[in-house]
mmCIF file of C-alpha atoms in Angstrom:
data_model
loop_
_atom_site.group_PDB
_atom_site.id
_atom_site.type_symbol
_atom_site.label_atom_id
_atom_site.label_comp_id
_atom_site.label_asym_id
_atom_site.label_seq_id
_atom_site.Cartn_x
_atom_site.Cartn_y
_atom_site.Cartn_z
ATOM 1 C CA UNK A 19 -22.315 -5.791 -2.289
ATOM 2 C CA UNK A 20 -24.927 -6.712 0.562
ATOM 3 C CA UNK A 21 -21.628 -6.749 3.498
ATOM 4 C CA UNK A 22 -20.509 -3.391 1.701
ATOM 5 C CA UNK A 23 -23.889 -1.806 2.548
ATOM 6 C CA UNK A 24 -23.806 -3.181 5.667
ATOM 7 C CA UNK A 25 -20.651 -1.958 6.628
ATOM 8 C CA UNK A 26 -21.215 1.381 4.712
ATOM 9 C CA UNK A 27 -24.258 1.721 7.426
ATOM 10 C CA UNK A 28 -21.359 0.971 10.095
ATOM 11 C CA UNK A 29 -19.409 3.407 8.882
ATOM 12 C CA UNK A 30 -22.512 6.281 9.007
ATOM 13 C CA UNK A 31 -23.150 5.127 12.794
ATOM 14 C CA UNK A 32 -19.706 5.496 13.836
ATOM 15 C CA UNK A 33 -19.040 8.807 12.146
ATOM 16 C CA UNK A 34 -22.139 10.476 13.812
ATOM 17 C CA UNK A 35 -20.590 8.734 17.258
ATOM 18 C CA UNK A 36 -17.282 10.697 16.330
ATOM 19 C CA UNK A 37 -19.397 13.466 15.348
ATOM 20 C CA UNK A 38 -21.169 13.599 18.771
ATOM 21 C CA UNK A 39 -17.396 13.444 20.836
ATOM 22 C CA UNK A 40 -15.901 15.798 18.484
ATOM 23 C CA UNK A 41 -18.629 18.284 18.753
ATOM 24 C CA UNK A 42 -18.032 18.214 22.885
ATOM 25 C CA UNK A 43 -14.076 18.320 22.465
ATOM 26 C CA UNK A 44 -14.716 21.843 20.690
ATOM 27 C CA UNK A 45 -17.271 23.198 23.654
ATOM 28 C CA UNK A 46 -15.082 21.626 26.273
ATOM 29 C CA UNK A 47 -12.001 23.253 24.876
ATOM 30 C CA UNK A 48 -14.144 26.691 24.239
ATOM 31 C CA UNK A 49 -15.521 26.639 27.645
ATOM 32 C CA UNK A 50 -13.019 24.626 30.153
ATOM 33 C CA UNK A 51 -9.457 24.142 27.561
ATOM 34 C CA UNK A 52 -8.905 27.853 27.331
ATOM 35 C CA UNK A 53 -8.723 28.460 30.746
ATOM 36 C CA UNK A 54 -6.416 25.327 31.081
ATOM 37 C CA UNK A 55 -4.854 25.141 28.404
ATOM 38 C CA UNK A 56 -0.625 26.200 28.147
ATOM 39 C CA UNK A 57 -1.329 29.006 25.691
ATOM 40 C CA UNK A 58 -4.300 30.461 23.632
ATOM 41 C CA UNK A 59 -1.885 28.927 20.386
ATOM 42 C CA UNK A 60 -2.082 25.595 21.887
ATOM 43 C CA UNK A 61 -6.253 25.515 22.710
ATOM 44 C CA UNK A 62 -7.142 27.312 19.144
ATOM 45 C CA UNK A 63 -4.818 24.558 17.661
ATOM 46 C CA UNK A 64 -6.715 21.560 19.298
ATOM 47 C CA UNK A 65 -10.244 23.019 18.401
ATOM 48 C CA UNK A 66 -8.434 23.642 14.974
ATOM 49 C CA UNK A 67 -7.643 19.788 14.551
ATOM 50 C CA UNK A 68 -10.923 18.777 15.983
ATOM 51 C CA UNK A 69 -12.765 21.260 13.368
ATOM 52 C CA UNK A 70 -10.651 19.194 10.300
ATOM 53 C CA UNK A 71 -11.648 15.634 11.370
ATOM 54 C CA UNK A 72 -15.681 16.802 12.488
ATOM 55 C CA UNK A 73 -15.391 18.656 8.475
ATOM 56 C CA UNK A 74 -13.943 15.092 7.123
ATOM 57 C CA UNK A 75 -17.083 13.005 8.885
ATOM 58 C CA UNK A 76 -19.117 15.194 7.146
ATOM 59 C CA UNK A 77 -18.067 14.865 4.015
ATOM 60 C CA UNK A 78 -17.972 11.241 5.034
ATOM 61 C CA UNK A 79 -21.414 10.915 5.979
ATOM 62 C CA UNK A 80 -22.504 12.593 2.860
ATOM 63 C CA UNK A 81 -20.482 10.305 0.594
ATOM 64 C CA UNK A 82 -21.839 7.438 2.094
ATOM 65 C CA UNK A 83 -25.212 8.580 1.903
ATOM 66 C CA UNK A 84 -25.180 9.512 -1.791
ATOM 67 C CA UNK A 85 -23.564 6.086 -2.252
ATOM 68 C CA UNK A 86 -26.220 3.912 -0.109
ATOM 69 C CA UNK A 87 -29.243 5.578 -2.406
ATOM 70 C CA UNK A 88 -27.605 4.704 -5.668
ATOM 71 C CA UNK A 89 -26.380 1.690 -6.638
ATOM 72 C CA UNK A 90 -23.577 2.972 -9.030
ATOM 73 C CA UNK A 91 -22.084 5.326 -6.966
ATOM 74 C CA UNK A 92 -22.125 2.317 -4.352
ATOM 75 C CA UNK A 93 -20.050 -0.032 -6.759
ATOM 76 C CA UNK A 94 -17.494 2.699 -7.573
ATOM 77 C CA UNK A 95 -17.039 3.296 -4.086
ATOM 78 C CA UNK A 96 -16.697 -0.337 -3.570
ATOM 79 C CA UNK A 97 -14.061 -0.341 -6.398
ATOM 80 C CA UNK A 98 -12.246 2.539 -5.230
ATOM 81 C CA UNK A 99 -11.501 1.274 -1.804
ATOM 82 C CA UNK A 100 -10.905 -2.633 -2.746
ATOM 83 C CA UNK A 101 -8.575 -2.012 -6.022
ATOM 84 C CA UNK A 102 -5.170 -3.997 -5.852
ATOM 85 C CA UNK A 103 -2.929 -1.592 -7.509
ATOM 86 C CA UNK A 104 -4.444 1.201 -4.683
ATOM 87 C CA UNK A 105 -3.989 -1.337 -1.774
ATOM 88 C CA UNK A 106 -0.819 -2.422 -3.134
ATOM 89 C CA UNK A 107 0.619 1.049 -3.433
ATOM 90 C CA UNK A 108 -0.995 2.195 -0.121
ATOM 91 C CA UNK A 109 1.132 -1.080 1.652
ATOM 92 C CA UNK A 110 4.350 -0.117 -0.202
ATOM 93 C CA UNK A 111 4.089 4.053 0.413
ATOM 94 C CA UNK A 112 3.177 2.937 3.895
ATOM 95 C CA UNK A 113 6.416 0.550 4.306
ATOM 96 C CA UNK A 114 8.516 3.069 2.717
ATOM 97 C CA UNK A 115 7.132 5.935 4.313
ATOM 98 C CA UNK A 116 7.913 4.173 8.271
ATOM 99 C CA UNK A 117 11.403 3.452 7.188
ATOM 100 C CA UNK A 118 12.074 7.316 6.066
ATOM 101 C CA UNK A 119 10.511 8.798 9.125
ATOM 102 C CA UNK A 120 12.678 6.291 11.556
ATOM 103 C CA UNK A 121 15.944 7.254 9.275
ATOM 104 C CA UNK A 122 14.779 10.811 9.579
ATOM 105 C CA UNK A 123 13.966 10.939 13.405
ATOM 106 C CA UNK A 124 17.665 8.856 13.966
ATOM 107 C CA UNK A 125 19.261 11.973 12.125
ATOM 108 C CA UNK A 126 17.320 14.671 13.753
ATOM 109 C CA UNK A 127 18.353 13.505 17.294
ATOM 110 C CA UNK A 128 22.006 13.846 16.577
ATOM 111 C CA UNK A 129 21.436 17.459 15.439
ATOM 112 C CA UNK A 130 18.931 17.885 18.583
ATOM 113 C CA UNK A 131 22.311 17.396 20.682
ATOM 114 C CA UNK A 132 23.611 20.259 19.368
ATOM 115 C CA UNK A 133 20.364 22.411 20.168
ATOM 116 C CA UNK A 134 18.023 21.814 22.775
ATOM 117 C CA UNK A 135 17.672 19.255 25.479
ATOM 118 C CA UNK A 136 14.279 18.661 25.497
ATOM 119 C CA UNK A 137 14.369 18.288 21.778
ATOM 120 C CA UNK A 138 16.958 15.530 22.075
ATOM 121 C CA UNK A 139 14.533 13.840 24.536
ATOM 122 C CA UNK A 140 11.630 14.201 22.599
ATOM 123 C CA UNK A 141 13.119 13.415 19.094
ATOM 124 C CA UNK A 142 14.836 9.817 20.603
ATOM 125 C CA UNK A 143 11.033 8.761 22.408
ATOM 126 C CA UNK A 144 9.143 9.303 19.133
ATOM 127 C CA UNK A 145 11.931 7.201 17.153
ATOM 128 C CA UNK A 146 11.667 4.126 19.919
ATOM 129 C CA UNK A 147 7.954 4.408 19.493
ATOM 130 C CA UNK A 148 7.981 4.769 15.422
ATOM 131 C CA UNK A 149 11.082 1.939 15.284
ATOM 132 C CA UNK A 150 8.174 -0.208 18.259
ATOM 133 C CA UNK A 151 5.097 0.618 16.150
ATOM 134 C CA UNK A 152 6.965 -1.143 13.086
ATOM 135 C CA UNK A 153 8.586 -4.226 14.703
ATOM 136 C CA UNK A 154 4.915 -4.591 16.392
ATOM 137 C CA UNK A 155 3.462 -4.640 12.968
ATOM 138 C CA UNK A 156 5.473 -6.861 11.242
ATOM 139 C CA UNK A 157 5.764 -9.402 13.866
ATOM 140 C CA UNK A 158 1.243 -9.157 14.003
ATOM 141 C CA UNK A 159 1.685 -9.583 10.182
ATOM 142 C CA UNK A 160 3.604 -12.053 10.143
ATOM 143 C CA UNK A 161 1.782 -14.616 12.502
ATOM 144 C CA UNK A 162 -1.527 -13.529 10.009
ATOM 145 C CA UNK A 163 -0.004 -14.513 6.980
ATOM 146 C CA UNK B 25 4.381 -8.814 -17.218
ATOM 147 C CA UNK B 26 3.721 -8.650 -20.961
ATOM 148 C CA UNK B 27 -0.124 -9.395 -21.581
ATOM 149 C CA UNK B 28 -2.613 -9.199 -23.834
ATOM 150 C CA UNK B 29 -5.456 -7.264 -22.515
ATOM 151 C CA UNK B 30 -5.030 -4.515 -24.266
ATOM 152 C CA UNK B 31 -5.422 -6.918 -27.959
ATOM 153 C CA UNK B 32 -8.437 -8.088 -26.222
ATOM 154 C CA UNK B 33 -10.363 -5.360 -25.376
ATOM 155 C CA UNK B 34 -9.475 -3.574 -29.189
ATOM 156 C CA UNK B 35 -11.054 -7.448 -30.517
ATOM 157 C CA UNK B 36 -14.248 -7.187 -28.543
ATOM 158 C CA UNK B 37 -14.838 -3.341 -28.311
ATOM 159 C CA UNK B 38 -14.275 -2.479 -24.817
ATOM 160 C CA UNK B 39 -13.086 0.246 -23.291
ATOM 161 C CA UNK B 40 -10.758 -0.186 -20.176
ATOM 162 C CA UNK B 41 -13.623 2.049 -17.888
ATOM 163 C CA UNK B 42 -16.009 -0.689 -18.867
ATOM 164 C CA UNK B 43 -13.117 -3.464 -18.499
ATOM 165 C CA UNK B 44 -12.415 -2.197 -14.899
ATOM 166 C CA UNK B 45 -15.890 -2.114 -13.939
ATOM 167 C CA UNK B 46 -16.503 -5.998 -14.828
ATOM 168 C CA UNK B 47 -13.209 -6.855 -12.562
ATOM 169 C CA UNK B 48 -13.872 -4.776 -9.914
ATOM 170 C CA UNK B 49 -10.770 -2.764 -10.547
ATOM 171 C CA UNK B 50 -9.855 1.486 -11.216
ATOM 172 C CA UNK B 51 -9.403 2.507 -14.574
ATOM 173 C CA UNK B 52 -6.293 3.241 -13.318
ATOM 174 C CA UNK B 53 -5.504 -0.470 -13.095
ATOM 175 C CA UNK B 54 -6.393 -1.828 -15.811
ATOM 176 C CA UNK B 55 -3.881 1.140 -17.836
ATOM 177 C CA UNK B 56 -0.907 -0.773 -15.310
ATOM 178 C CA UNK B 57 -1.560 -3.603 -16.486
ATOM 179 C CA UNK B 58 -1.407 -2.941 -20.129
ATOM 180 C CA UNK B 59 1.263 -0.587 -19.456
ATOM 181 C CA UNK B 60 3.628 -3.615 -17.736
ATOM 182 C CA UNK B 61 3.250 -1.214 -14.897
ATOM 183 C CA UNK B 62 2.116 -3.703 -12.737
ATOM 184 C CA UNK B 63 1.320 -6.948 -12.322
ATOM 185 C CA UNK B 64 -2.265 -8.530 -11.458
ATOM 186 C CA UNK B 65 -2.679 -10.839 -8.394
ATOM 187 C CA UNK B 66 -4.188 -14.127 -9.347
ATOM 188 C CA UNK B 67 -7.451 -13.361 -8.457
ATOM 189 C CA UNK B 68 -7.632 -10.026 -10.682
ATOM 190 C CA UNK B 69 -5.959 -12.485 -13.873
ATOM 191 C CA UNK B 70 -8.807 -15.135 -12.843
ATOM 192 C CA UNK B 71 -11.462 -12.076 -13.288
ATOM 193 C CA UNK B 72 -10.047 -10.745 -16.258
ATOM 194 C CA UNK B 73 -9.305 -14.364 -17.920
ATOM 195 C CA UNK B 74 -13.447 -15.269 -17.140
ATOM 196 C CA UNK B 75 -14.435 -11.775 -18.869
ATOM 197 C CA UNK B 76 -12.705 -12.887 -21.712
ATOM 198 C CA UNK B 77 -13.878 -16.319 -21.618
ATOM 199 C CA UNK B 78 -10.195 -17.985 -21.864
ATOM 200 C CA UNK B 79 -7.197 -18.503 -19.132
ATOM 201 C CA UNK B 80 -4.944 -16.855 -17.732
ATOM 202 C CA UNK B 81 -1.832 -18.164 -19.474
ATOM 203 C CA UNK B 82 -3.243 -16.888 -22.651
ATOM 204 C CA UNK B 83 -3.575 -13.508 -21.577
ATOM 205 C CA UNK B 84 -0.599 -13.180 -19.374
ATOM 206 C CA UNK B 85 3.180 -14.142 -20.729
ATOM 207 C CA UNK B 86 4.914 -15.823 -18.287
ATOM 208 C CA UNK B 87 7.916 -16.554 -20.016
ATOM 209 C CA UNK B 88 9.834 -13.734 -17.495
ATOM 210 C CA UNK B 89 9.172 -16.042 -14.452
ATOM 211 C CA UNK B 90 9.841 -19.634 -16.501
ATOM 212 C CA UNK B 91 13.442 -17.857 -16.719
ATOM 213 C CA UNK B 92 13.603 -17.449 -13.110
ATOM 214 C CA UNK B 93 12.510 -21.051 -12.089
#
């Protein structure tokens, strides 16, 4: 439980680091983005994103607080992240999930064809990377195992 | 995979929360297992077997996979 706390305390350091960039992305988009920026959808949807990840640190930082003062809330954290059946049903979600979205972005570029070109060049580059993304994992996995 | 866990814990008063907690496992799990939902890697049957001071072949039937050899 020692290397848990340690890398709980990891964790906390790296989420105030994100905390830190985040916080910049939203004054750099507020003060240089808008003026840049394609459209006023486009810069309110990047601060947007930016505010959802800085909101899930938080809650972050606070969880692993809380968990770092009290041992039991420290061991059920510990068990929530290491259980088997959640690992195992993450890796199996996650394998299925990859094969759906290739199958998915395959189908959506024939219909593309039929509507706009950019979307047909746009829809083919994210299945190459999705379909490269894959082949790199399994072939990482594989020398691991 | 058939087991006996469940027989177990009703023998020595144990409640699967309190079951989990000694094998490092969800609640969640443990209700798998005794469900045949799913089936315990060997370290998990190791943990489990220890808490209940006997092996793993006597909680977990493996007459399914002595068919398949």
């Amino acid at each position: 439980m020692e290397n848990y706390r340690k890398t709980l305390k990891k964790r906390l350091l790296m989420a105030c680091v994100y905390i830190v960039l985040l916080l910049s992305l939203i004054m750099a988009g507020f003060f240089i983005g808008r003026k840049y920026a394609v459209s006023d959808f486009i810069a309110g949807f990047n601060t947007g994103v930016c505010m959802g990840v800085l909101a899930v640190m938080i809650v972050s930082i606070v969880k692993y607080i809380a968990a770092l003062r009290n041992d039991a809330k420290l061991k059920a954290l510990y068990i929530y992240e290491n259980d088997e059946r959640t690992k195992s049903l993450m890796a199996k979600a996650g394998g299925t999930g990859i094969n759906v979205i290739i199958g998915s972005l395959a189908l959506g570029t024939i219909v593309s064809g039929f509507i706009d070109k950019t979307v047909f060049l746009t829809i083919p580059s994210s299945l190459l990377f999705s379909t490269f993304v894959k082949i790199f994992l399994m072939a990482y996995y594989n020398k691991k195992m | 995979m058939k087991s006996k866990i469940q027989e177990l814990r009703k023998i020595n008063k144990i409640s699967q929360e309190e079951l989990a907690m000694a094998v490092g496992v969800t609640r969640q799990t443990i209700t798998s297992l005794e469900c045949e939902k799913y089936t315990a890697s060997l370290v998990l049957a190791y943990k489990i077997a220890r808490f209940f001071g006997t092996t793993i072949e006597d909680i977990f039937d493996f007459s399914d996979v002595e068919e398949i050899i």
